[in-house]
CSV table of C-alpha atoms and ligand atoms in Angstrom, one decimal:
chain,number,residue,atom,x,y,z
A,1,UNK,CA,1.2,-3.1,-14.4
A,2,UNK,CA,-1.3,-0.3,-14.1
A,3,UNK,CA,-0.6,3.2,-15.5
A,4,UNK,CA,-1.0,6.3,-13.4
A,5,UNK,CA,-0.5,9.8,-14.8
A,6,UNK,CA,0.3,12.6,-12.3
A,7,UNK,CA,-0.2,16.1,-13.8
A,8,UNK,CA,2.0,18.6,-11.8
A,9,UNK,CA,5.5,17.3,-11.0
A,10,UNK,CA,5.9,19.7,-8.0
A,11,UNK,CA,6.3,18.7,-4.4
A,12,UNK,CA,3.0,16.8,-4.0
A,13,UNK,CA,3.0,15.2,-7.5
A,14,UNK,CA,6.6,14.0,-7.3
A,15,UNK,CA,6.2,12.7,-3.7
A,16,UNK,CA,3.1,10.7,-4.8
A,17,UNK,CA,5.0,9.4,-7.8
A,18,UNK,CA,7.8,8.2,-5.5
A,19,UNK,CA,5.5,6.3,-3.2
A,20,UNK,CA,3.4,4.8,-6.0
A,21,UNK,CA,6.5,3.6,-7.9
A,22,UNK,CA,8.4,2.4,-4.8
A,23,UNK,CA,5.4,0.2,-3.8
A,24,UNK,CA,5.1,-1.1,-7.4
A,25,UNK,CA,1.5,0.0,-7.6
A,26,UNK,CA,1.8,1.3,-11.2
A,27,UNK,CA,4.0,2.8,-13.8
A,28,UNK,CA,3.9,6.6,-13.5
A,29,UNK,CA,3.9,9.3,-16.1
A,30,UNK,CA,4.7,12.8,-14.7
A,31,UNK,CA,3.5,15.8,-16.7
A,32,UNK,CA,4.4,19.4,-16.0
A,33,UNK,CA,4.4,22.7,-17.9
A,34,UNK,CA,7.8,23.6,-16.5
A,35,UNK,CA,10.5,22.7,-19.0
A,36,UNK,CA,12.4,19.6,-18.0
A,37,UNK,CA,10.9,19.4,-14.4
A,38,UNK,CA,8.9,16.2,-15.0
A,39,UNK,CA,11.7,14.6,-17.1
A,40,UNK,CA,14.3,15.4,-14.4
A,41,UNK,CA,12.3,14.1,-11.5
A,42,UNK,CA,11.3,11.0,-13.5
A,43,UNK,CA,14.9,10.2,-14.3
A,44,UNK,CA,15.9,10.7,-10.6
A,45,UNK,CA,13.2,8.3,-9.6
A,46,UNK,CA,14.4,5.7,-12.2
A,47,UNK,CA,17.9,6.0,-10.7
A,48,UNK,CA,16.3,4.9,-7.4
A,49,UNK,CA,14.9,1.6,-8.7
A,50,UNK,CA,17.9,-0.6,-7.8
A,51,UNK,CA,18.3,1.1,-4.4
A,52,UNK,CA,14.7,0.7,-3.3
A,53,UNK,CA,14.2,-2.4,-5.4
A,54,UNK,CA,11.1,-1.7,-7.4
A,55,UNK,CA,10.1,-2.4,-11.0
A,56,UNK,CA,7.6,0.3,-11.8
A,57,UNK,CA,8.8,2.8,-14.5
A,58,UNK,CA,8.6,6.5,-14.1
A,59,UNK,CA,8.7,8.9,-17.1
A,60,UNK,CA,8.3,12.6,-17.6
A,61,UNK,CA,6.8,14.8,-20.3
A,62,UNK,CA,5.6,18.3,-21.1
A,63,UNK,CA,2.7,17.0,-23.2
A,64,UNK,CA,-0.1,14.5,-22.7
A,65,UNK,CA,0.7,11.9,-25.5
A,66,UNK,CA,2.6,9.6,-23.2
A,67,UNK,CA,-0.4,9.6,-20.7
A,68,UNK,CA,-2.6,7.8,-23.2
A,69,UNK,CA,-4.9,5.1,-21.7
A,70,UNK,CA,-3.9,5.8,-18.1
A,71,UNK,CA,-5.9,3.8,-15.5
A,72,UNK,CA,-5.7,6.7,-13.0
A,73,UNK,CA,-5.0,10.4,-13.5
A,74,UNK,CA,-4.0,12.5,-10.5
A,75,UNK,CA,-4.1,16.3,-10.9
A,76,UNK,CA,-1.8,18.3,-8.6
A,77,UNK,CA,-1.1,21.1,-11.1
A,78,UNK,CA,-1.5,24.6,-9.7
A,79,UNK,CA,-0.1,26.9,-7.1
A,80,UNK,CA,0.3,26.0,-3.5
A,81,UNK,CA,-0.4,28.1,-0.4
A,82,UNK,CA,2.1,30.6,1.1
A,83,UNK,CA,1.9,31.8,4.7
A,84,UNK,CA,-1.3,33.8,5.4
A,85,UNK,CA,-3.1,32.4,2.4
A,86,UNK,CA,-6.1,30.1,2.7
A,87,UNK,CA,-6.8,27.4,0.2
A,88,UNK,CA,-9.6,29.6,-1.1
A,89,UNK,CA,-7.2,32.3,-2.1
A,90,UNK,CA,-5.9,30.0,-4.8
A,91,UNK,CA,-9.3,29.9,-6.6
A,92,UNK,CA,-8.7,32.2,-9.5
A,93,UNK,CA,-5.4,30.9,-10.8
A,94,UNK,CA,-6.0,27.3,-10.1
A,95,UNK,CA,-9.4,27.3,-11.8
A,96,UNK,CA,-7.8,28.2,-15.1
A,97,UNK,CA,-5.1,25.5,-14.7
A,98,UNK,CA,-7.7,22.8,-13.6
A,99,UNK,CA,-9.9,23.5,-16.7
A,100,UNK,CA,-7.0,23.2,-19.2
A,101,UNK,CA,-5.5,20.1,-17.5
A,102,UNK,CA,-8.7,18.1,-17.3
A,103,UNK,CA,-9.6,18.9,-20.9
A,104,UNK,CA,-6.3,17.7,-22.2
A,105,UNK,CA,-6.0,14.7,-19.9
A,106,UNK,CA,-9.5,13.4,-20.7
A,107,UNK,CA,-8.7,13.5,-24.5
A,108,UNK,CA,-6.0,10.9,-23.9
A,109,UNK,CA,-7.5,8.9,-21.0
A,110,UNK,CA,-11.3,9.0,-21.4
A,111,UNK,CA,-11.8,5.8,-19.3
A,112,UNK,CA,-9.5,6.7,-16.4
A,113,UNK,CA,-10.4,7.4,-12.8
A,114,UNK,CA,-9.5,11.0,-11.9
A,115,UNK,CA,-8.3,12.2,-8.5
A,116,UNK,CA,-8.1,16.0,-8.1
A,117,UNK,CA,-5.7,17.4,-5.5
A,118,UNK,CA,-5.3,21.1,-6.5
A,119,UNK,CA,-6.8,23.5,-3.9
A,120,UNK,CA,-9.3,24.8,-3.0
A,121,UNK,CA,-10.1,21.1,-3.3
A,122,UNK,CA,-13.9,20.9,-3.1
A,123,UNK,CA,-14.3,23.6,-5.6
A,124,UNK,CA,-11.6,22.4,-8.0
A,125,UNK,CA,-13.0,18.9,-8.0
A,126,UNK,CA,-16.5,20.2,-8.7
A,127,UNK,CA,-15.1,22.4,-11.5
A,128,UNK,CA,-13.3,19.4,-13.0
A,129,UNK,CA,-16.5,17.3,-12.8
A,130,UNK,CA,-18.6,19.9,-14.7
A,131,UNK,CA,-15.9,20.7,-17.2
A,132,UNK,CA,-15.1,17.1,-18.1
A,133,UNK,CA,-18.5,15.5,-18.1
A,134,UNK,CA,-17.0,12.4,-16.5
A,135,UNK,CA,-19.3,10.2,-14.6
A,136,UNK,CA,-19.4,10.9,-10.8
A,137,UNK,CA,-17.9,7.5,-10.0
A,138,UNK,CA,-14.7,8.3,-12.0
A,139,UNK,CA,-13.9,11.7,-10.6
A,140,UNK,CA,-13.0,12.5,-7.0
A,141,UNK,CA,-10.7,14.5,-4.9
A,142,UNK,CA,-8.0,13.8,-2.3
A,143,UNK,CA,-8.6,15.7,1.0
A,144,UNK,CA,-10.2,13.5,3.5
A,145,UNK,CA,-7.5,10.9,3.6
A,146,UNK,CA,-5.0,13.6,4.5
A,147,UNK,CA,-7.3,15.3,7.0
A,148,UNK,CA,-8.0,11.9,8.7
A,149,UNK,CA,-4.3,11.2,8.8
A,150,UNK,CA,-3.8,14.6,10.6
A,151,UNK,CA,-6.5,13.7,13.0
A,152,UNK,CA,-4.8,10.4,13.7
A,153,UNK,CA,-1.5,12.2,14.3
A,154,UNK,CA,-3.2,14.6,16.8
A,155,UNK,CA,-4.8,11.6,18.6
A,156,UNK,CA,-1.4,9.8,18.8
A,157,UNK,CA,0.2,13.0,20.2
A,158,UNK,CA,-2.4,13.4,22.8
A,159,UNK,CA,-2.7,9.7,23.9
A,160,UNK,CA,0.8,8.5,23.1
A,161,UNK,CA,-0.7,5.6,21.2
A,162,UNK,CA,0.5,3.7,18.2
A,163,UNK,CA,-0.5,5.2,14.8
A,164,UNK,CA,-1.6,1.7,13.6
A,165,UNK,CA,-4.1,1.4,16.4
A,166,UNK,CA,-6.0,4.6,15.4
A,167,UNK,CA,-8.9,4.7,12.9
A,168,UNK,CA,-9.7,8.4,12.4
A,169,UNK,CA,-12.5,10.1,10.5
A,170,UNK,CA,-12.2,13.7,9.2
A,171,UNK,CA,-14.9,14.6,6.6
A,172,UNK,CA,-16.7,17.6,5.1
A,173,UNK,CA,-14.9,20.5,3.5
A,174,UNK,CA,-11.2,20.3,2.9
A,175,UNK,CA,-10.5,23.5,4.8
A,176,UNK,CA,-11.3,25.3,8.0
A,177,UNK,CA,-14.9,24.0,7.7
A,178,UNK,CA,-13.9,20.4,8.0
A,179,UNK,CA,-15.7,18.1,10.4
A,180,UNK,CA,-14.0,15.6,12.8
A,181,UNK,CA,-16.0,12.7,14.0
A,182,UNK,CA,-14.6,11.9,17.6
A,183,UNK,CA,-17.3,9.3,18.3
A,184,UNK,CA,-16.4,7.3,15.1
A,185,UNK,CA,-12.7,7.9,15.6
A,186,UNK,CA,-11.3,4.9,17.6
A,187,UNK,CA,-8.2,3.6,19.2
A,188,UNK,CA,-8.2,-0.2,19.3
A,189,UNK,CA,-12.0,0.0,18.8
A,190,UNK,CA,-12.6,2.4,21.7
A,191,UNK,CA,-14.2,5.7,20.7
A,192,UNK,CA,-12.2,8.9,21.3
A,193,UNK,CA,-15.2,10.3,23.2
A,194,UNK,CA,-14.6,7.5,25.8
A,195,UNK,CA,-10.8,8.3,26.0
A,196,UNK,CA,-10.7,12.0,26.2
A,197,UNK,CA,-12.6,14.9,27.8
A,198,UNK,CA,-14.6,17.3,25.6
A,199,UNK,CA,-11.9,19.9,26.2
A,200,UNK,CA,-9.1,17.5,25.1
A,201,UNK,CA,-11.1,16.5,22.0
A,202,UNK,CA,-11.5,20.1,21.1
A,203,UNK,CA,-7.7,20.5,21.3
A,204,UNK,CA,-7.1,17.4,19.1
A,205,UNK,CA,-9.6,18.6,16.5
A,206,UNK,CA,-7.9,22.1,16.4
A,207,UNK,CA,-4.5,20.4,15.9
A,208,UNK,CA,-6.1,18.5,12.9
A,209,UNK,CA,-7.9,21.5,11.4
A,210,UNK,CA,-4.8,23.7,11.6
A,211,UNK,CA,-2.4,21.0,10.6
A,212,UNK,CA,-2.0,22.2,7.0
A,213,UNK,CA,-1.5,25.8,8.0
A,214,UNK,CA,1.0,24.7,10.7
A,215,UNK,CA,3.1,23.1,8.0
A,216,UNK,CA,2.8,26.2,5.7
A,217,UNK,CA,3.8,28.4,8.6
A,218,UNK,CA,7.1,26.5,9.0
A,219,UNK,CA,7.8,26.0,5.3
A,220,UNK,CA,7.0,29.6,4.3
A,221,UNK,CA,7.5,28.8,0.5
A,222,UNK,CA,4.8,26.2,0.0
A,223,UNK,CA,2.5,23.7,1.6
A,224,UNK,CA,2.7,20.1,2.8
A,225,UNK,CA,3.6,17.3,0.5
A,226,UNK,CA,4.8,14.1,2.3
A,227,UNK,CA,1.4,13.3,3.9
A,228,UNK,CA,-0.5,14.6,0.8
A,229,UNK,CA,1.6,12.4,-1.5
A,230,UNK,CA,1.1,9.4,0.7
A,231,UNK,CA,-2.6,10.0,0.8
A,232,UNK,CA,-2.8,10.1,-3.0
A,233,UNK,CA,-0.9,6.8,-3.1
A,234,UNK,CA,-3.3,5.2,-0.6
A,235,UNK,CA,-6.3,6.1,-2.9
A,236,UNK,CA,-4.4,4.9,-6.0
A,237,UNK,CA,-3.7,1.6,-4.3
A,238,UNK,CA,-7.4,1.2,-3.5
A,239,UNK,CA,-8.3,1.8,-7.1
A,240,UNK,CA,-5.6,-0.1,-9.0
A,241,UNK,CA,-5.6,-3.1,-6.6
A,242,UNK,CA,-9.5,-3.0,-6.4
A,243,UNK,CA,-9.4,-3.3,-2.6
A,244,UNK,CA,-12.9,-1.8,-1.9
A,245,UNK,CA,-11.4,0.1,1.0
A,246,UNK,CA,-13.6,2.8,2.6
A,247,UNK,CA,-11.8,6.1,3.1
A,248,UNK,CA,-12.7,9.8,3.5
A,249,UNK,CA,-12.9,10.9,-0.2
A,250,UNK,CA,-14.0,14.1,-1.8
A,251,UNK,CA,-17.0,12.6,-3.6
A,252,UNK,CA,-20.0,14.0,-5.6
A,253,UNK,CA,-23.0,14.1,-3.3
A,254,UNK,CA,-26.3,13.2,-5.0
A,255,UNK,CA,-28.7,13.0,-2.0
A,256,UNK,CA,-26.4,11.0,0.3
A,257,UNK,CA,-26.5,12.5,3.9
A,258,UNK,CA,-29.3,14.7,2.6
A,259,UNK,CA,-26.8,16.8,0.5
A,260,UNK,CA,-26.8,17.4,-3.3
A,261,UNK,CA,-24.8,18.9,-6.1
A,262,UNK,CA,-21.5,19.4,-4.4
A,263,UNK,CA,-18.2,17.7,-3.8
A,264,UNK,CA,-17.1,17.1,-0.2
A,265,UNK,CA,-15.3,14.4,1.9
A,266,UNK,CA,-17.5,11.6,3.0
A,267,UNK,CA,-16.8,7.9,3.7
A,268,UNK,CA,-16.4,6.3,0.2
A,269,UNK,CA,-15.7,2.8,-1.0
A,270,UNK,CA,-13.0,2.7,-3.7
A,271,UNK,CA,-12.3,0.1,-6.3
A,272,UNK,CA,-11.2,-0.4,-9.8
A,273,UNK,CA,-14.2,1.5,-11.3
A,274,UNK,CA,-13.5,4.4,-8.9
A,275,UNK,CA,-16.2,5.3,-6.4
A,276,UNK,CA,-18.2,2.1,-5.7
A,277,UNK,CA,-20.4,3.6,-3.0
A,278,UNK,CA,-20.8,6.5,-0.7
A,279,UNK,CA,-21.1,4.9,2.8
A,280,UNK,CA,-23.8,6.5,4.9
A,281,UNK,CA,-22.7,5.9,8.5
A,282,UNK,CA,-25.4,6.3,11.1
A,283,UNK,CA,-24.9,9.8,12.5
A,284,UNK,CA,-26.3,11.6,15.5
A,285,UNK,CA,-28.5,14.7,14.8
A,286,UNK,CA,-25.5,16.8,16.0
A,287,UNK,CA,-23.0,15.1,13.7
A,288,UNK,CA,-25.4,15.4,10.7
A,289,UNK,CA,-25.9,19.1,11.5
A,290,UNK,CA,-22.2,19.7,11.5
A,291,UNK,CA,-21.9,18.0,8.1
A,292,UNK,CA,-24.6,20.2,6.7
A,293,UNK,CA,-22.9,23.3,8.0
A,294,UNK,CA,-19.7,22.2,6.4
A,295,UNK,CA,-21.6,21.6,3.1
A,296,UNK,CA,-22.9,25.2,3.4
A,297,UNK,CA,-19.3,26.5,3.6
A,298,UNK,CA,-18.5,24.5,0.4
A,299,UNK,CA,-21.7,25.8,-1.3
A,300,UNK,CA,-20.7,29.4,-0.4
A,301,UNK,CA,-17.3,28.8,-2.1
A,302,UNK,CA,-19.0,27.3,-5.2
A,303,UNK,CA,-21.0,30.4,-5.6
A,304,UNK,CA,-17.7,32.3,-6.3
A,305,UNK,CA,-17.2,29.9,-9.1
A,306,UNK,CA,-20.6,30.1,-10.7
B,401,APR,N1,-0.1,21.9,-16.3
B,401,APR,C1,0.8,21.1,-15.7
B,401,APR,N2,1.5,21.5,-14.6
B,401,APR,C2,1.3,22.7,-14.1
B,401,APR,C3,0.4,23.6,-14.7
B,401,APR,C4,-0.3,23.2,-15.9
B,401,APR,N3,-1.2,23.9,-16.5
B,401,APR,N4,0.4,24.7,-14.0
B,401,APR,C5,1.2,24.6,-13.0
B,401,APR,N5,1.8,23.3,-13.0
B,401,APR,C6,2.8,22.7,-12.2
B,401,APR,C7,3.9,23.7,-11.7
B,401,APR,O1,4.9,23.9,-12.8
B,401,APR,C8,4.5,22.9,-10.5
B,401,APR,O2,5.5,22.1,-10.9
B,401,APR,O3,2.2,22.3,-11.0
B,401,APR,C9,3.3,22.1,-10.0
B,401,APR,C10,2.8,22.4,-8.6
B,401,APR,O4,3.8,22.1,-7.8
B,401,APR,P1,4.2,22.9,-6.5
B,401,APR,O5,4.3,24.4,-6.8
B,401,APR,O6,5.4,22.2,-5.9
B,401,APR,O7,2.9,22.8,-5.5
B,401,APR,P2,2.5,21.5,-4.6
B,401,APR,O8,3.0,21.7,-3.3
B,401,APR,O9,2.9,20.2,-5.4
B,401,APR,O10,0.9,21.7,-4.6
B,401,APR,C11,0.1,21.4,-5.8
B,401,APR,O11,-1.7,20.6,-4.5
B,401,APR,O12,-2.1,20.4,-2.3
B,401,APR,C12,-2.3,21.2,-3.4
B,401,APR,O13,-2.6,23.4,-2.6
B,401,APR,C13,-1.8,22.6,-3.3
B,401,APR,O14,-2.9,23.4,-5.3
B,401,APR,C14,-1.7,22.9,-4.8
B,401,APR,C15,-1.3,21.6,-5.4
């Protein structure tokens, strides 16, 4: 069985741990700074094994020794958004946390594939990349899978269709600057642009872009975790099962789509070695322009870091 470490046993980390274990994708080690939190949640998940009938083991720790030689390390450590906060507001605190976590994790698992989740995602993933010196194929962020899932939800709400019949693409920055691709988003192979008017598409896109804030608005004390946890598990599955699935992943751009030296969500093929390939879909001039604008918004955020 593969081994997945999740640093940050809060809402997102623990939800991902549950899904990964319940699907027998990997044994999971939860790590958290809070005394007993990772251990308590791990034990609770172990109690679940006979009910949900899985074999994967979940353990918890305050230090990194038990994470040694993980296949995948997921980083969700940090603070989450409260109402009125953007993901960017989290930059200062979460930068310090990300730096210390990646340094420690890499000491124990230098060969693992790393998935950053802490917000602001595009900046935190870039920071982890620079801090760790890991190859670009083995460090990525989770944002686009979640954004695409929210787009699929908005499409289903609008059309009343079955979620399984939707293939949705949300790419670019993981924030208000994200880009939805209606032409490449399909329901049973039919493009959204052939199913909805421009006005209806704009509504669907808004529902997707504001999806995270909508959840924060209801919860008041934190941000979304079920869909983020499931999105992490989907990426972990593609890696540990070496499926070569193409999904919207926060990947390091090195000339692809004409963009360089930044992390942003783009179609990416995942496998056992991490990122196998950034898939450059044929885009219209307008779609390419929107992606470039989104990259500019990420670059502006990165300048706060530098
Ligand atoms: N090392 C390990 N764990 C840490 C550290 C650290 N240096 N600093 C904080 N943590 C832990 C906290 O103790 C907490 O248990 O990270 C956990 C974060 O959990 P939550 O507060 O429940 O936040 P969550 O909703 O899980 O979001 C985590 O993911 O989606 C993003 O914006 C979100 O950045 C946030 C992150």
